[in-house]
Each structure stands twice: as structure tokens, then as C-alpha cells.
Tab-separated table of C-alpha atoms and ligand atoms in Angstrom:
chain	number	residue	atom	x	y	z
A	1	MET	CA	16.804	-2.281	20.083
A	2	HIS	CA	14.717	0.730	18.816
A	3	SER	CA	14.532	3.218	21.426
A	4	PRO	CA	11.262	2.447	24.044
A	5	LEU	CA	8.799	4.870	24.649
A	6	THR	CA	8.439	6.002	27.943
A	7	PHE	CA	5.046	7.179	29.968
A	8	GLY	CA	5.738	7.238	33.340
A	9	ASP	CA	5.880	11.246	33.717
A	10	LEU	CA	2.321	11.072	32.733
A	11	ASP	CA	-0.439	10.452	35.155
A	12	PRO	CA	-3.250	8.689	34.068
A	13	ARG	CA	-5.533	10.578	36.455
A	14	ALA	CA	-5.180	13.802	34.714
A	15	SER	CA	-7.507	14.698	32.044
A	16	ASP	CA	-5.233	15.498	29.366
A	17	TYR	CA	-3.507	12.231	30.065
A	18	ALA	CA	-5.154	10.394	26.990
A	19	ALA	CA	-3.928	13.377	24.532
A	20	ARG	CA	-0.422	13.575	25.624
A	21	VAL	CA	-0.071	9.555	25.510
A	22	VAL	CA	-1.521	10.131	21.851
A	23	ASP	CA	0.727	13.009	20.722
A	24	ARG	CA	4.087	11.222	22.191
A	25	ILE	CA	2.856	8.155	20.295
A	26	LEU	CA	2.520	9.798	17.507
A	27	GLN	CA	5.627	11.775	16.994
A	28	ALA	CA	7.788	9.520	18.364
A	29	ALA	CA	6.221	7.273	15.138
A	30	VAL	CA	6.956	9.970	12.404
A	31	THR	CA	10.706	9.988	13.839
A	32	HIS	CA	11.299	6.079	13.985
A	33	GLY	CA	9.780	5.720	10.382
A	34	VAL	CA	6.805	4.032	11.366
A	35	SER	CA	4.532	2.666	9.265
A	36	ASP	CA	1.387	1.135	11.257
A	37	ILE	CA	0.542	1.865	14.981
A	38	HIS	CA	-0.651	-0.966	16.624
A	39	LEU	CA	-3.350	-0.311	19.842
A	40	ASP	CA	-4.459	-3.317	21.859
A	41	ALA	CA	-6.809	-2.967	24.929
A	42	GLN	CA	-5.151	-5.765	27.366
A	43	GLY	CA	-8.637	-6.492	28.729
A	44	LYS	CA	-9.364	-6.976	32.457
A	45	ALA	CA	-5.843	-6.766	32.748
A	46	GLY	CA	-5.685	-3.438	32.133
A	47	GLY	CA	-4.048	-1.003	29.844
A	48	VAL	CA	-3.235	-0.839	26.264
A	49	SER	CA	-0.039	-2.307	24.646
A	50	LEU	CA	1.791	-0.781	21.417
A	51	LYS	CA	3.568	-2.377	18.652
A	52	TRP	CA	4.915	-0.786	15.604
A	53	ARG	CA	6.018	-1.311	12.319
A	54	ILE	CA	9.080	-0.289	11.172
A	55	ASP	CA	10.072	-1.096	6.864
A	56	GLY	CA	7.737	-4.190	7.015
A	57	ASN	CA	8.986	-5.821	10.968
A	58	LEU	CA	6.192	-5.468	13.714
A	59	LEU	CA	8.002	-4.558	17.113
A	60	ALA	CA	6.549	-4.799	20.527
A	61	ALA	CA	6.480	-1.046	21.564
A	62	GLY	CA	5.299	-0.852	25.062
A	63	SER	CA	2.353	-1.177	27.529
A	64	LEU	CA	0.565	1.714	29.364
A	65	PRO	CA	-1.692	2.177	31.467
A	66	ASP	CA	-5.167	3.686	30.271
A	67	GLY	CA	-6.400	7.192	31.213
A	68	GLU	CA	-9.233	7.130	33.810
A	69	SER	CA	-11.199	9.909	32.731
A	70	THR	CA	-10.365	9.746	28.597
A	71	SER	CA	-9.265	5.821	27.728
A	72	ILE	CA	-6.162	5.890	24.353
A	73	VAL	CA	-8.496	4.384	22.186
A	74	ALA	CA	-11.246	7.308	22.694
A	75	ARG	CA	-9.090	9.598	22.221
A	76	VAL	CA	-7.969	8.188	18.821
A	77	LYS	CA	-11.142	8.019	17.955
A	78	ALA	CA	-12.103	11.015	18.465
A	79	LEU	CA	-9.011	12.549	16.472
A	80	ALA	CA	-10.103	10.731	13.440
A	81	ARG	CA	-13.549	11.976	13.902
A	82	LEU	CA	-15.253	8.451	14.455
A	83	ILE	CA	-18.350	7.107	16.613
A	84	THR	CA	-16.590	7.450	20.061
A	85	TYR	CA	-19.723	6.042	22.180
A	86	ARG	CA	-19.503	3.202	19.319
A	87	TYR	CA	-17.517	0.297	21.098
A	88	ASP	CA	-19.378	-2.441	19.283
A	89	ILE	CA	-18.188	-1.988	15.213
A	90	PRO	CA	-15.596	-1.579	13.303
A	91	GLN	CA	-14.853	2.186	11.990
A	92	GLU	CA	-12.916	3.836	9.586
A	93	GLY	CA	-11.630	7.741	9.252
A	94	ARG	CA	-8.822	9.569	8.518
A	95	MET	CA	-6.647	12.278	10.775
A	96	ILE	CA	-4.776	15.602	10.190
A	97	PHE	CA	-1.886	15.694	13.087
A	98	GLY	CA	1.405	17.431	13.835
A	99	GLU	CA	3.262	20.837	13.280
A	100	GLN	CA	3.733	19.511	9.340
A	101	ALA	CA	-0.110	17.848	9.175
A	102	LEU	CA	0.503	14.481	8.468
A	103	GLU	CA	-1.999	11.999	7.866
A	104	ALA	CA	-3.116	8.661	9.036
A	105	ARG	CA	-5.625	6.263	8.475
A	106	VAL	CA	-7.776	5.107	11.280
A	107	GLY	CA	-9.395	1.490	11.550
A	108	THR	CA	-11.264	0.192	14.782
A	109	LEU	CA	-12.325	-3.347	15.592
A	110	PRO	CA	-14.195	-4.512	18.184
A	111	THR	CA	-12.153	-7.949	20.048
A	112	LEU	CA	-12.983	-10.407	22.738
A	113	HIS	CA	-10.826	-8.038	25.291
A	114	GLY	CA	-11.648	-4.553	23.991
A	115	GLU	CA	-11.626	-2.249	20.583
A	116	ARG	CA	-8.619	-2.232	18.885
A	117	VAL	CA	-7.397	0.610	16.646
A	118	VAL	CA	-4.656	0.387	14.022
A	119	ILE	CA	-3.526	3.638	12.592
A	120	ARG	CA	-1.830	3.511	9.339
A	121	LEU	CA	0.858	6.520	8.845
A	122	ILE	CA	0.675	8.167	5.350
A	123	ALA	CA	4.024	8.937	5.292
A	124	LYS	CA	4.196	12.696	3.802
A	125	GLN	CA	7.068	12.609	1.602
A	126	THR	CA	5.712	8.844	-0.594
A	127	CYS	CA	2.185	11.150	-0.586
A	128	GLU	CA	3.970	13.217	-2.627
A	129	TRP	CA	6.041	11.308	-4.673
A	130	LEU	CA	6.140	11.434	-8.619
A	131	PRO	CA	6.640	8.698	-10.188
A	132	GLU	CA	10.586	9.300	-10.342
A	133	GLN	CA	10.421	9.053	-6.656
A	134	LEU	CA	9.237	5.489	-6.483
A	135	GLY	CA	12.165	3.502	-7.488
A	136	LEU	CA	11.288	1.854	-10.391
A	137	PRO	CA	13.296	1.456	-13.116
A	138	ASN	CA	13.884	3.879	-16.572
A	139	ASP	CA	11.965	1.846	-19.020
A	140	ILE	CA	9.479	1.529	-16.608
A	141	LEU	CA	9.147	5.446	-16.138
A	142	THR	CA	9.219	6.345	-19.421
A	143	ALA	CA	6.551	3.837	-20.698
A	144	MET	CA	4.206	5.144	-17.723
A	145	ARG	CA	5.334	8.820	-18.260
A	146	GLY	CA	4.210	8.016	-21.699
A	147	GLN	CA	1.013	6.274	-21.068
A	148	LEU	CA	-0.305	9.219	-18.388
A	149	ARG	CA	-0.090	11.929	-21.219
A	150	SER	CA	-2.908	9.605	-23.403
A	151	ASP	CA	-6.561	10.433	-23.276
A	152	SER	CA	-7.606	7.053	-23.134
A	153	GLY	CA	-6.935	3.310	-21.951
A	154	VAL	CA	-6.297	2.291	-18.172
A	155	VAL	CA	-2.974	2.194	-16.108
A	156	LEU	CA	-3.224	-0.947	-13.816
A	157	ILE	CA	-0.722	-1.024	-10.962
A	158	ALA	CA	-1.125	-4.765	-10.021
A	159	GLY	CA	0.367	-6.367	-6.570
A	160	THR	CA	-0.534	-8.216	-3.398
A	161	ALA	CA	-1.285	-6.330	-0.221
A	162	GLY	CA	1.556	-3.909	1.228
A	163	SER	CA	2.858	-3.952	-2.026
A	164	GLY	CA	2.625	0.039	-2.572
A	165	LYS	CA	0.376	-0.185	-5.601
A	166	THR	CA	-1.364	2.584	-4.047
A	167	THR	CA	1.204	4.999	-3.656
A	168	THR	CA	2.219	4.246	-7.247
A	169	ALA	CA	-1.245	4.836	-8.495
A	170	TYR	CA	-1.265	8.442	-6.629
A	171	ALA	CA	2.378	9.528	-8.323
A	172	CYS	CA	0.861	8.335	-11.040
A	173	LEU	CA	-2.374	10.954	-10.649
A	174	ARG	CA	0.316	13.574	-9.084
A	175	ALA	CA	2.178	12.842	-12.370
A	176	VAL	CA	-0.888	13.574	-14.716
A	177	LEU	CA	-1.922	16.835	-12.451
A	178	GLN	CA	2.132	17.887	-12.728
A	179	ASP	CA	1.800	17.757	-16.810
A	180	ALA	CA	-1.657	19.016	-17.695
A	181	ALA	CA	-2.332	22.100	-19.052
A	182	PRO	CA	-4.147	23.506	-19.887
A	183	GLN	CA	-5.786	21.672	-16.577
A	184	ARG	CA	-7.372	18.444	-17.308
A	185	SER	CA	-10.973	17.084	-15.315
A	186	VAL	CA	-9.681	14.672	-12.591
A	187	VAL	CA	-11.765	13.061	-10.606
A	188	THR	CA	-11.264	10.178	-8.045
A	189	LEU	CA	-12.961	7.452	-6.393
A	190	GLU	CA	-11.282	5.870	-3.296
A	191	ASP	CA	-11.935	3.486	-0.136
A	192	PRO	CA	-10.891	5.395	1.703
A	193	ILE	CA	-9.182	8.320	0.322
A	194	GLU	CA	-5.827	7.973	1.262
A	195	ALA	CA	-3.989	11.410	0.946
A	196	GLU	CA	-5.136	14.576	-0.399
A	197	LEU	CA	-4.228	15.748	-3.974
A	198	ALA	CA	-4.142	19.201	-4.704
A	199	GLY	CA	-5.871	19.395	-8.291
A	200	ALA	CA	-8.251	16.340	-7.735
A	201	CYS	CA	-11.942	16.004	-6.932
A	202	GLN	CA	-12.274	13.201	-4.761
A	203	SER	CA	-14.898	11.035	-3.858
A	204	GLN	CA	-15.397	8.135	-0.853
A	205	ILE	CA	-17.504	5.202	-0.905
A	206	ASN	CA	-19.316	4.974	2.006
A	207	GLN	CA	-21.102	1.732	2.273
A	208	ALA	CA	-23.144	2.539	5.438
A	209	VAL	CA	-25.020	4.757	3.684
A	210	GLY	CA	-25.133	2.738	0.638
A	211	TYR	CA	-22.519	4.530	-1.165
A	212	ASP	CA	-20.944	1.623	-2.862
A	213	TRP	CA	-18.531	1.381	-5.612
A	214	SER	CA	-21.119	0.878	-8.493
A	215	ASP	CA	-23.408	3.490	-7.615
A	216	GLY	CA	-19.874	5.690	-7.439
A	217	LEU	CA	-18.596	4.813	-10.519
A	218	LYS	CA	-21.828	5.265	-12.282
A	219	ALA	CA	-21.927	8.813	-10.806
A	220	LEU	CA	-18.297	9.623	-11.482
A	221	LEU	CA	-18.841	9.198	-15.158
A	222	ARG	CA	-21.925	11.846	-15.248
A	223	GLN	CA	-18.996	14.029	-13.732
A	224	ASP	CA	-17.145	14.802	-17.206
A	225	PRO	CA	-13.966	13.089	-16.174
A	226	GLU	CA	-11.072	13.187	-18.242
A	227	VAL	CA	-8.770	11.126	-16.208
A	228	THR	CA	-10.144	8.960	-13.309
A	229	LEU	CA	-8.604	7.454	-9.918
A	230	VAL	CA	-10.447	4.303	-9.735
A	231	GLY	CA	-9.056	3.045	-6.042
A	232	GLU	CA	-9.573	-0.879	-6.791
A	233	ILE	CA	-10.787	-2.955	-9.778
A	234	ARG	CA	-12.265	-5.671	-7.200
A	235	ASP	CA	-15.057	-7.217	-8.736
A	236	ALA	CA	-16.641	-7.435	-12.707
A	237	GLN	CA	-18.929	-4.563	-12.549
A	238	THR	CA	-16.079	-2.588	-11.280
A	239	ALA	CA	-13.954	-3.645	-14.264
A	240	ALA	CA	-16.671	-3.421	-16.919
A	241	MET	CA	-17.189	0.185	-16.033
A	242	VAL	CA	-13.545	0.685	-15.509
A	243	PHE	CA	-12.878	-0.479	-19.323
A	244	GLN	CA	-15.674	1.285	-20.882
A	245	ALA	CA	-14.851	4.686	-19.449
A	246	ALA	CA	-11.495	3.973	-21.352
A	247	MET	CA	-13.282	3.408	-24.142
A	248	THR	CA	-15.122	6.600	-24.274
A	249	GLY	CA	-12.441	8.431	-24.003
A	250	GLN	CA	-11.309	8.982	-20.803
A	251	LEU	CA	-7.819	7.633	-18.889
A	252	VAL	CA	-8.514	5.392	-16.120
A	253	ILE	CA	-5.701	5.012	-13.357
A	254	SER	CA	-6.596	1.720	-11.235
A	255	THR	CA	-5.315	-0.859	-8.975
A	256	MET	CA	-5.985	-4.473	-8.195
A	257	HIS	CA	-4.784	-7.124	-6.390
A	258	ALA	CA	-2.711	-9.570	-8.000
A	259	ARG	CA	0.380	-11.930	-7.441
A	260	SER	CA	1.718	-11.067	-10.879
A	261	ALA	CA	0.915	-9.488	-14.110
A	262	ALA	CA	-0.155	-12.593	-15.848
A	263	ASP	CA	-2.297	-13.087	-12.936
A	264	ALA	CA	-3.658	-10.011	-12.723
A	265	LEU	CA	-4.366	-10.488	-16.805
A	266	ARG	CA	-6.500	-13.812	-16.001
A	267	ARG	CA	-8.083	-11.964	-13.229
A	268	LEU	CA	-9.393	-9.620	-16.382
A	269	LEU	CA	-10.188	-12.307	-17.941
A	270	ASP	CA	-12.491	-14.119	-15.155
A	271	MET	CA	-14.083	-10.906	-14.642
A	272	GLN	CA	-15.589	-10.997	-18.316
A	273	VAL	CA	-13.401	-8.252	-19.609
A	274	PRO	CA	-13.708	-8.784	-22.738
A	275	PRO	CA	-10.603	-9.613	-24.971
A	276	HIS	CA	-10.752	-7.129	-27.453
A	277	HIS	CA	-11.415	-4.337	-24.556
A	278	LEU	CA	-7.968	-5.303	-23.183
A	279	LEU	CA	-6.464	-5.191	-26.344
A	280	SER	CA	-7.661	-2.097	-26.869
A	281	GLY	CA	-7.955	-0.278	-23.730
A	282	LEU	CA	-5.322	-1.928	-21.620
A	283	ASN	CA	-2.705	0.871	-22.049
A	284	LEU	CA	0.137	-0.354	-19.324
A	285	LEU	CA	-0.424	-3.132	-16.767
A	286	LEU	CA	2.620	-3.341	-13.405
A	287	CYS	CA	2.803	-6.130	-11.034
A	288	GLN	CA	4.628	-5.003	-7.802
A	289	ARG	CA	6.639	-6.168	-4.828
A	290	LEU	CA	8.078	-4.306	-2.001
A	291	LEU	CA	10.865	-6.047	-0.557
A	292	ARG	CA	12.406	-4.926	3.410
A	293	GLY	CA	15.560	-3.370	2.032
A	294	ALA	CA	19.166	-4.714	4.046
A	295	CYS	CA	20.651	-2.073	5.942
A	296	ALA	CA	23.638	-1.639	3.967
A	297	GLN	CA	26.072	-0.823	7.247
A	298	CYS	CA	25.728	-3.727	9.118
A	299	ARG	CA	24.403	-6.372	6.442
A	300	ASP	CA	27.863	-8.379	6.225
A	301	GLU	CA	28.049	-8.400	9.812
A	302	GLN	CA	24.709	-9.986	10.300
A	303	ARG	CA	24.297	-12.403	7.162
A	304	PRO	CA	25.395	-15.931	7.579
A	305	SER	CA	27.816	-16.626	4.254
A	306	SER	CA	25.469	-18.277	1.442
A	307	SER	CA	27.779	-21.785	2.483
A	308	GLN	CA	26.809	-22.431	5.543
A	309	GLY	CA	23.362	-21.496	5.369
A	310	ASP	CA	20.521	-23.741	5.052
A	311	SER	CA	17.617	-21.894	4.681
A	312	GLN	CA	15.927	-21.824	8.186
A	313	HIS	CA	18.546	-20.600	9.693
A	314	GLU	CA	19.081	-18.033	6.986
A	315	LEU	CA	15.499	-17.039	8.211
A	316	ARG	CA	16.353	-16.950	11.253
A	317	GLU	CA	19.523	-15.017	11.545
A	318	ALA	CA	18.230	-12.416	9.419
A	319	SER	CA	15.518	-11.792	11.459
A	320	GLU	CA	16.860	-11.700	14.522
A	321	PRO	CA	18.599	-8.333	15.995
A	322	ALA	CA	22.085	-9.154	15.746
A	323	VAL	CA	24.608	-6.212	15.868
A	324	SER	CA	24.176	-3.023	17.777
A	325	CYS	CA	23.731	-0.606	14.443
A	326	SER	CA	22.750	2.904	14.656
A	327	THR	CA	21.451	2.990	10.979
A	328	CYS	CA	18.832	0.120	11.535
A	329	ASP	CA	18.537	-0.442	15.724
A	330	GLY	CA	20.013	-3.872	15.115
A	331	SER	CA	16.832	-4.758	13.147
A	332	GLY	CA	18.722	-5.220	9.931
A	333	TYR	CA	16.576	-4.026	7.992
A	334	ALA	CA	16.537	-0.418	6.786
A	335	GLY	CA	14.336	0.908	3.927
A	336	ARG	CA	12.128	-0.390	0.769
A	337	VAL	CA	13.119	-1.979	-2.487
A	338	LEU	CA	10.306	-1.562	-4.749
A	339	LEU	CA	10.115	-3.832	-8.196
A	340	ALA	CA	7.862	-3.813	-10.603
A	341	GLU	CA	7.152	-6.355	-14.052
A	342	GLN	CA	5.843	-5.018	-16.822
A	343	LEU	CA	3.495	-6.950	-19.163
A	344	PRO	CA	4.938	-6.258	-22.860
A	345	PRO	CA	2.405	-4.743	-25.143
A	346	LEU	CA	-0.844	-6.538	-26.042
A	347	GLU	CA	0.174	-7.679	-29.349
A	348	GLY	CA	1.359	-10.594	-31.690
A	349	GLU	CA	1.413	-13.859	-29.568
A	350	LEU	CA	0.137	-12.440	-26.341
A	351	ALA	CA	-2.591	-10.994	-28.001
A	352	ARG	CA	-3.511	-14.433	-29.608
A	353	THR	CA	-3.251	-16.537	-26.379
A	354	LEU	CA	-5.898	-13.743	-24.898
A	355	TRP	CA	-8.563	-15.262	-26.924
A	356	GLN	CA	-7.560	-18.752	-26.471
A	357	SER	CA	-8.579	-18.334	-22.504
A	358	ALA	CA	-5.150	-19.405	-21.605
A	359	ASP	CA	-4.090	-19.720	-17.578
A	360	ALA	CA	-1.812	-17.398	-15.557
A	361	ARG	CA	0.877	-19.434	-16.160
A	362	SER	CA	1.383	-19.503	-20.296
A	363	LEU	CA	0.591	-15.948	-20.293
A	364	ALA	CA	3.525	-15.317	-17.785
A	365	GLY	CA	5.507	-17.861	-19.552
A	366	ILE	CA	4.664	-15.454	-23.289
A	367	ALA	CA	5.555	-12.601	-21.960
A	368	GLN	CA	8.347	-13.852	-20.389
A	369	SER	CA	9.493	-14.593	-23.922
A	370	LEU	CA	8.915	-11.633	-25.182
A	371	GLY	CA	11.392	-9.757	-22.520
A	372	MET	CA	8.997	-9.231	-19.136
A	373	ARG	CA	11.399	-9.633	-16.186
A	374	THR	CA	9.149	-11.510	-13.990
A	375	LEU	CA	9.442	-10.441	-10.084
A	376	ASP	CA	10.767	-13.556	-8.871
A	377	THR	CA	13.504	-12.862	-10.980
A	378	LEU	CA	14.051	-9.541	-9.863
A	379	THR	CA	13.691	-10.590	-6.291
A	380	GLN	CA	16.294	-13.346	-6.843
A	381	GLU	CA	18.723	-10.453	-8.433
A	382	ALA	CA	18.097	-8.312	-5.430
A	383	ALA	CA	19.127	-10.989	-3.009
A	384	ARG	CA	22.293	-11.752	-4.830
A	385	ALA	CA	23.400	-7.978	-4.976
A	386	GLY	CA	22.492	-7.788	-1.115
A	387	ARG	CA	20.138	-5.111	-1.644
A	388	VAL	CA	17.554	-7.387	0.310
A	389	HIS	CA	18.150	-10.081	2.682
A	390	ALA	CA	17.703	-14.189	1.543
A	391	ASN	CA	15.032	-14.504	3.865
A	392	GLU	CA	13.122	-12.184	1.796
A	393	SER	CA	13.113	-14.416	-1.545
A	394	ILE	CA	12.604	-17.209	0.907
A	395	ARG	CA	9.419	-15.605	1.693
A	396	TYR	CA	8.118	-15.542	-1.913
A	397	GLY	CA	8.974	-19.214	-2.193
A	398	LEU	CA	11.932	-18.501	-4.185
A	399	GLY	CA	15.599	-20.571	-3.100
B	1	ZN	ZN1	22.047	-1.893	10.446
């Protein structure tokens, strides 16, 4: 079990109670490698329940009384510079905390039992990463580094929620900033800004005041950028502007929600990006998947042998805390495994297929015949090699 937090020595009546509780939670979260902290108001029962996510698993971390003068949620909102007297609207913000000036994103949501707050910690180390630190294979890294030196085109990182695509996009931008001599003009448009990048000019969408993606992109293109980071391609308008910028001599780094590289390509076509823009503008398309790594220390003790385990059994087995292990606190998971499939260059048969409005499945088939190793194949390989538990491949519908 991971060590539960204790707050018994703090007095809820004290004026600094909420501040001390929040400090303690944040510090413990950093020590335990927590990615998200959930604070839920417990309504009439009073108090706040605390859960947190470690290596992809959400764990209960206790419940505690709320402060009498300042509530715990209000303290978090103050740190994130949110409007503390509004409980009835969702709010989003960012905060810097601790001696190392770590960053976190804070989101609130009004719920039936009171306000809920989720704090996403941005690991200092991951937001300082270069592409080499992501855990990508060498051939993809070489392709990525090469494309990031180019003057124009789109470098697109696709993936589902939680696949680490933003971390990869930041690492790409960092590589650009590191390589650039003389300095290239680097501008970003994000919602929200997840980490500060020295040397880049970052702008954040603010829907509340009417500053949306399309306004932002129009303004950004007038800022004489050479390299732009567009947080996410989410609709036809953003897609059109990204490719237009790429065709007129800018390097654009962006992310997109998709299950596979072929799915991303299909979605771009569905967003009315003309095939010839894709052929000349899409420099690199990756789709990633972030798996929960198996703890190397205890994995052999808690993995059922493959001969005896039906899938249900394995699923249960691997999610149960099994043995006492100091490396993973008995969860069986440690670290992450990043997988990525890279779309082969858009030429030859793949290019011809683009014009024939093919579905994602046939695009994937051609990409595979050209040597693309799919996320599903890579997931199965990782499970066979023991880098992840078998339930990670079950999660993606693989046997
Ligand atoms: Zn372990």
C-alpha cells in the first residue's frame, strides 16, 4: 500500500489549516510521483475526500475535515488565482508551488455535493524533456529531429487522451529552441498553457472573453512566426489554418485526438484538408500510446502464468495489490512505456489512396504493407516482453 497521508496534527479551526493541508498534499504528491490529485467535497457529510493517480492508477489517499475559516478547495483556487467566491461555474488555472517552482493545472467543477477540484501536476522533468528523453525508438527520433529542422510543414502528434502527446509536442518545440541559431521566431497558441518554454512566446485561449482558436490563429499568423505550436487541431477551421500556415513557410507543431496514425489521416480528410495539402504539408505524423509499465521488481511474483490465466483472471490479478514491493508500493506498476507508430512518407500507393477517400482501415493496411509497425503490434510485443502487464493489451482490445 502507498503510505496514507495524515492530517491529525493539524487543527481545522486554525486559520492556516487549509494552507498547511494543501502544502502537505502537494509535497506528498511530488514525493509519490502523483500525476493528478482529486479533491471532492463530501456534501452534508462534510470534509473532503482525496484521491490521486500514480502511474495511471487512481488510488484513495484518505479523507479529511475541511477548514473552518478557509476551505481546502478555496485555498487551491487562491493558489491558482481563480475567483474564490464563484462556486457555480467551472474554472481553470495554473499554479506554481514548492521550492522547485513546480507547475500544476487546476480545474474546478460545480457538483451536486459541492465543488470538485482536480490538480494535474506537470512533472518538472517531463516538461524539460527533449525528444531523446521520451523513450521513442531511434528511427522515429531521427525522423523527428530531421523534420524539426525544416522551414515549413506540419509535425503532428496524434493519440488518445492521456497518451502523452502534449509532452511530445513540447519536447519537439524544445528541440527547435535548442537547435535554433540564429534564433527562430517561436509562437504558441495553447488551451491552457501547460508549461513555460524559455525563448517561446506563448498565448492562451480564453473563451470567457471571446478569445477563441480561430481568433488566436489569425492573430498568431500576423506575428511573423517561423515556428508555431498549435495546442490541438480540433476542427476543420483549425486544420485549414494549420495547413495554410505550413504551406506558406512555417513549421507547425500540433497534436490531435486519434486512435491511430491512419485514423488521424482520415480525420484530417474529414475536416476537409485537401489531399494535396497533406501530401506537401504533412512532414511527420506520429500516433502514440502511453502504457502503464510493469514493475520489474515484483512482476514475476504477481503475474499469473499465461497457461492458467483467462483474460478476466489476469485483469483482476494485475490490478490487485499482490506482494509487498517497495519499488511500486504493491501496485504492480512502475513507470510508463511510450509506444508510437509513424506514418510512412505520403508517396506512392499511400498518396494515391489519399485521393480515393479511403477509410482508416485501408489506409492502415497500406501503411503496414509499407513497413509501419502499428500500436497494437507494439503493445503486444511490450506485453510479451514483460514490459507491461497483459491487462494493458486487453485494455486496447487485444488478446
Ligand atoms: Zn513492484
